[in-house]
Amino acid sequence: MLESIWFVLWGVLWAVYFMLDGFDLGIGTLMPFLAKNETDKRLMYHSMGPYWNGNEVWLITAGGVTFAAFPATYAVMFSGLYSALMLILFALILRGVANEFRDKVDSPRWRGIWDACLFIGSFAPALLLGVAFANIFQGIPIDQAGVFQGNLFSLLNPYGLMGGVFFLLLFTVHGAVWLALKTEGDLHHRAATLAAKLWMALVVVAVAFLVCTWFYTRLYDNYLRNPFLFMVPIVVIPFLVVGALFMLRVYMARGHWWKTWFASSALIVGVTLFGVAGLYPNLLPSSLNPAYSMTIFNSASSPLTLKIMLGVALTLVPIIIVYQSWVYHFFKDKVRAADLAHEEGY
Amino acid sequence: MDVLMLSRLQFAAATIFHFLFVPLTLGLSILIAIMETRYVRTGDEEYKNMAKFWGKIFLINFAIGVVTGITLEFQFGTNWSRYSTYVGDIFGSLLAIEATLAFFLESTFIAVWAFGWNKLSPRAHAVSIWLVAIASNLSALWILIANSWMQHPVGFTIRNGRAELTDFLAVVTQPFAWHTIVHTLSAAYILSGFFVMSICAYHLLRKQHITFFTKSFRMGLSLALIFSVVEIVQGHMHGAEVAKVQPVKLAAMESLWETTAAAPQYLFLIPDEANERNSVSIGGIPGALSMLAYHTPDATVKGLKDFPKEERPPVTLSFLSFRVMVALGFLFLLLTVVGWFKRNKLVESPGYLKIMLYAVPLPYLAAEAGWTLAEVGRQPWVVYGIMKTSDAVSPIASSQVLISLIAFIGIYSLLGAAAFYLIISHALKGPQVEAVAAS
């Protein structure tokens, strides 16, 4: 039971991470395509300035919780996906430092370097997180001893790459929508137009991904086998995936940008939960032999640790949600070019 | 090189680099919080300007500290997967608590502080930097509890082929952890004080912004002086704790080969590791080592030869890092005591200011030496007495680690250079230029 509760929390943490950091990564990826001048760039940086750092902590927490609750899975997953994970980490370093350093020196060359770092540091994690999760849904070649029998290139299989493109589209739509709600004038219109275009691509890839999931993964088998789990696709797919995808476009057309952003968030959460719930009780299925899979049962921490950590999580996570929500609310106003000069932030 | 050595090098490089930025975050956040509190209390704009000036430096430093901390957390999984599986039940939960309790708070409110100058009331703005200061120190506290568990594992049992938690309170309250916490935080505050004093000294030597930098200097001085005293008193107690729980580390850091009653402390000594002896040992104070370690002059101190050769840490490195750390600790006390007597005539003491200007690398060196002693002195164990470092490494290809190690060194060098450049150029510009830029 404790293991299952932690499984749910684990899935939720990843979903929240993708939902929050997704828009920053999306904005960073779109920067070279959306920003026409220095002011646009500053507005884009500024639109995520107060948030990206707090958002990234959800990744640290998702990692930390994997370590605390399922240490053996943490060990196999992170060592197995070594190269992909290192690339994500280096990229996130560049992204973070770009945000902080870019405006500290008044030189176009200096800013150009950090703009490039922001793009790489946003694009690469968006793509690679998708590749990694698609591979987890599909199963990765781990042997009986939990040793990874593939390499970086074996992760770049068709389904893995499709997952990467899917995440990239999810995050860029999410980022374009965020930008549309945080800006006004020309940049707002360009972001809105791009969001609508990307949405069409997203629909195509989302459908293709859900269909391919049938062929490449055992997620649906798992759902069909387990009557309780069967509720997940029945609820999640129509409401959180199809419904959110649809409402996203509806709100967008009406210019309700906050609602659009919440629909986009629901979509990201829905996709993550759909995939993660389908794994249950696996955390990391083995593609070599299902018996080698890392499950919540063979990799969980002791009941004492799980209990203590549950107490910690149930106390602190609501508090975190309260103060992070306050921060989102506090900085909810649109960023304007006129404000940039006064700001101390970056 | 094999995967073990490469992984050790990578972890060492990542930790050493990370800890170049952490101590300043811990101490400077408190100083800025005090500056802003004074601004709120007195309404004196100069304190606000001080908070802004030091705050910019803080943000540059903080950014690197954060991003390099993330890679450390994940390296336990990528490079030390066997370690993670074996001790994750305890160690993993401490890291997860650190993230949820402290890191969230720190990362969220640093942004509120940085972006909230014009949006928040001065009081609320001061609260946000206090939250950052408290959260970053809390974060250090949990990480140090985790590290102390590796130094002196308690509250666990070996079950199901791994270490399982049996007593959470024992892990959190063990004296070794609290010694480490006080020791490391004091070092961070000393470093922050010296950092601030160094930049102040630069401007005071040029006789610019005299009140601004005199006030800042005195704040840095007070912090460094108080904690230099704490560090020496507590460092002695910390050493005695090491003697109790890690006798082989004590023997290595003192380069004591034979088990000796009434062991002397040598003023000058050169270890000869190959021949298991000291090639030079001059100025022995009889019984001093026994006195320091066990508080009685005739106590018996265990020598390295009493431990199997494969369970001894590298002696020369442990010995040297210990001596460097201790010598610098006393130097910091001397410099800050001198500073205390000169605190009202700083501008008239160019000699002292010059020393303080160039003294800034020393607390960094001392902090890194301290960590070198703590970590190298624990070898060959990753968790003292229960797991060897060689059993902890991931079963991965050494080529992968070689590539990531090169990438680490490359990226970190560039980041370090960029941060160094930004901090120096901002520090040397001084506050006046900033006011012009903002208007």
mmCIF file of N, CA and C in Angstrom, chain A residues 43 67 110 116 138 141 149 163-164 177 195 238 248 279 314 327:
data_model
loop_
_atom_site.group_PDB
_atom_site.id
_atom_site.type_symbol
_atom_site.label_atom_id
_atom_site.label_comp_id
_atom_site.label_asym_id
_atom_site.label_seq_id
_atom_site.Cartn_x
_atom_site.Cartn_y
_atom_site.Cartn_z
ATOM 1 N N LEU A 43 11.835 40.587 -22.865
ATOM 2 C CA LEU A 43 10.482 40.274 -22.400
ATOM 3 C C LEU A 43 10.317 38.769 -22.198
ATOM 4 N N PHE A 67 15.042 8.644 -5.372
ATOM 5 C CA PHE A 67 16.157 8.171 -4.553
ATOM 6 C C PHE A 67 15.649 7.685 -3.187
ATOM 7 N N TRP A 110 28.274 39.064 -25.687
ATOM 8 C CA TRP A 110 28.028 38.370 -24.417
ATOM 9 C C TRP A 110 26.597 37.827 -24.386
ATOM 10 N N ALA A 116 22.306 31.682 -26.996
ATOM 11 C CA ALA A 116 22.535 30.353 -27.587
ATOM 12 C C ALA A 116 22.458 29.285 -26.493
ATOM 13 N N GLN A 138 8.339 2.287 -22.800
ATOM 14 C CA GLN A 138 8.573 1.167 -23.701
ATOM 15 C C GLN A 138 9.358 0.051 -23.020
ATOM 16 N N PRO A 141 16.642 -1.786 -22.037
ATOM 17 C CA PRO A 141 17.359 -3.071 -21.904
ATOM 18 C C PRO A 141 18.176 -3.181 -20.614
ATOM 19 N N GLN A 149 22.015 -2.505 -20.847
ATOM 20 C CA GLN A 149 22.725 -3.182 -21.942
ATOM 21 C C GLN A 149 22.615 -2.421 -23.261
ATOM 22 N N GLY A 163 8.509 10.269 -28.791
ATOM 23 C CA GLY A 163 8.263 10.841 -27.459
ATOM 24 C C GLY A 163 8.971 12.178 -27.306
ATOM 25 N N GLY A 164 10.196 12.268 -27.836
ATOM 26 C CA GLY A 164 10.944 13.514 -27.761
ATOM 27 C C GLY A 164 10.231 14.641 -28.497
ATOM 28 N N VAL A 177 1.902 29.724 -25.159
ATOM 29 C CA VAL A 177 0.690 30.168 -24.476
ATOM 30 C C VAL A 177 1.060 31.064 -23.286
ATOM 31 N N ALA A 195 1.362 29.613 -31.294
ATOM 32 C CA ALA A 195 0.721 28.601 -30.447
ATOM 33 C C ALA A 195 -0.341 27.849 -31.243
ATOM 34 N N PRO A 238 -10.000 10.627 -22.337
ATOM 35 C CA PRO A 238 -11.011 11.567 -22.860
ATOM 36 C C PRO A 238 -10.966 12.942 -22.202
ATOM 37 N N LEU A 248 -7.943 23.580 -25.096
ATOM 38 C CA LEU A 248 -6.784 24.422 -25.336
ATOM 39 C C LEU A 248 -7.026 25.310 -26.556
ATOM 40 N N LEU A 279 2.396 2.088 -16.326
ATOM 41 C CA LEU A 279 3.568 1.306 -15.933
ATOM 42 C C LEU A 279 3.278 0.437 -14.714
ATOM 43 N N LEU A 314 3.582 14.952 2.806
ATOM 44 C CA LEU A 314 2.211 15.435 2.998
ATOM 45 C C LEU A 314 2.169 16.734 3.797
ATOM 46 N N VAL A 327 3.501 33.097 -5.407
ATOM 47 C CA VAL A 327 4.481 33.752 -6.277
ATOM 48 C C VAL A 327 3.918 33.904 -7.695
#
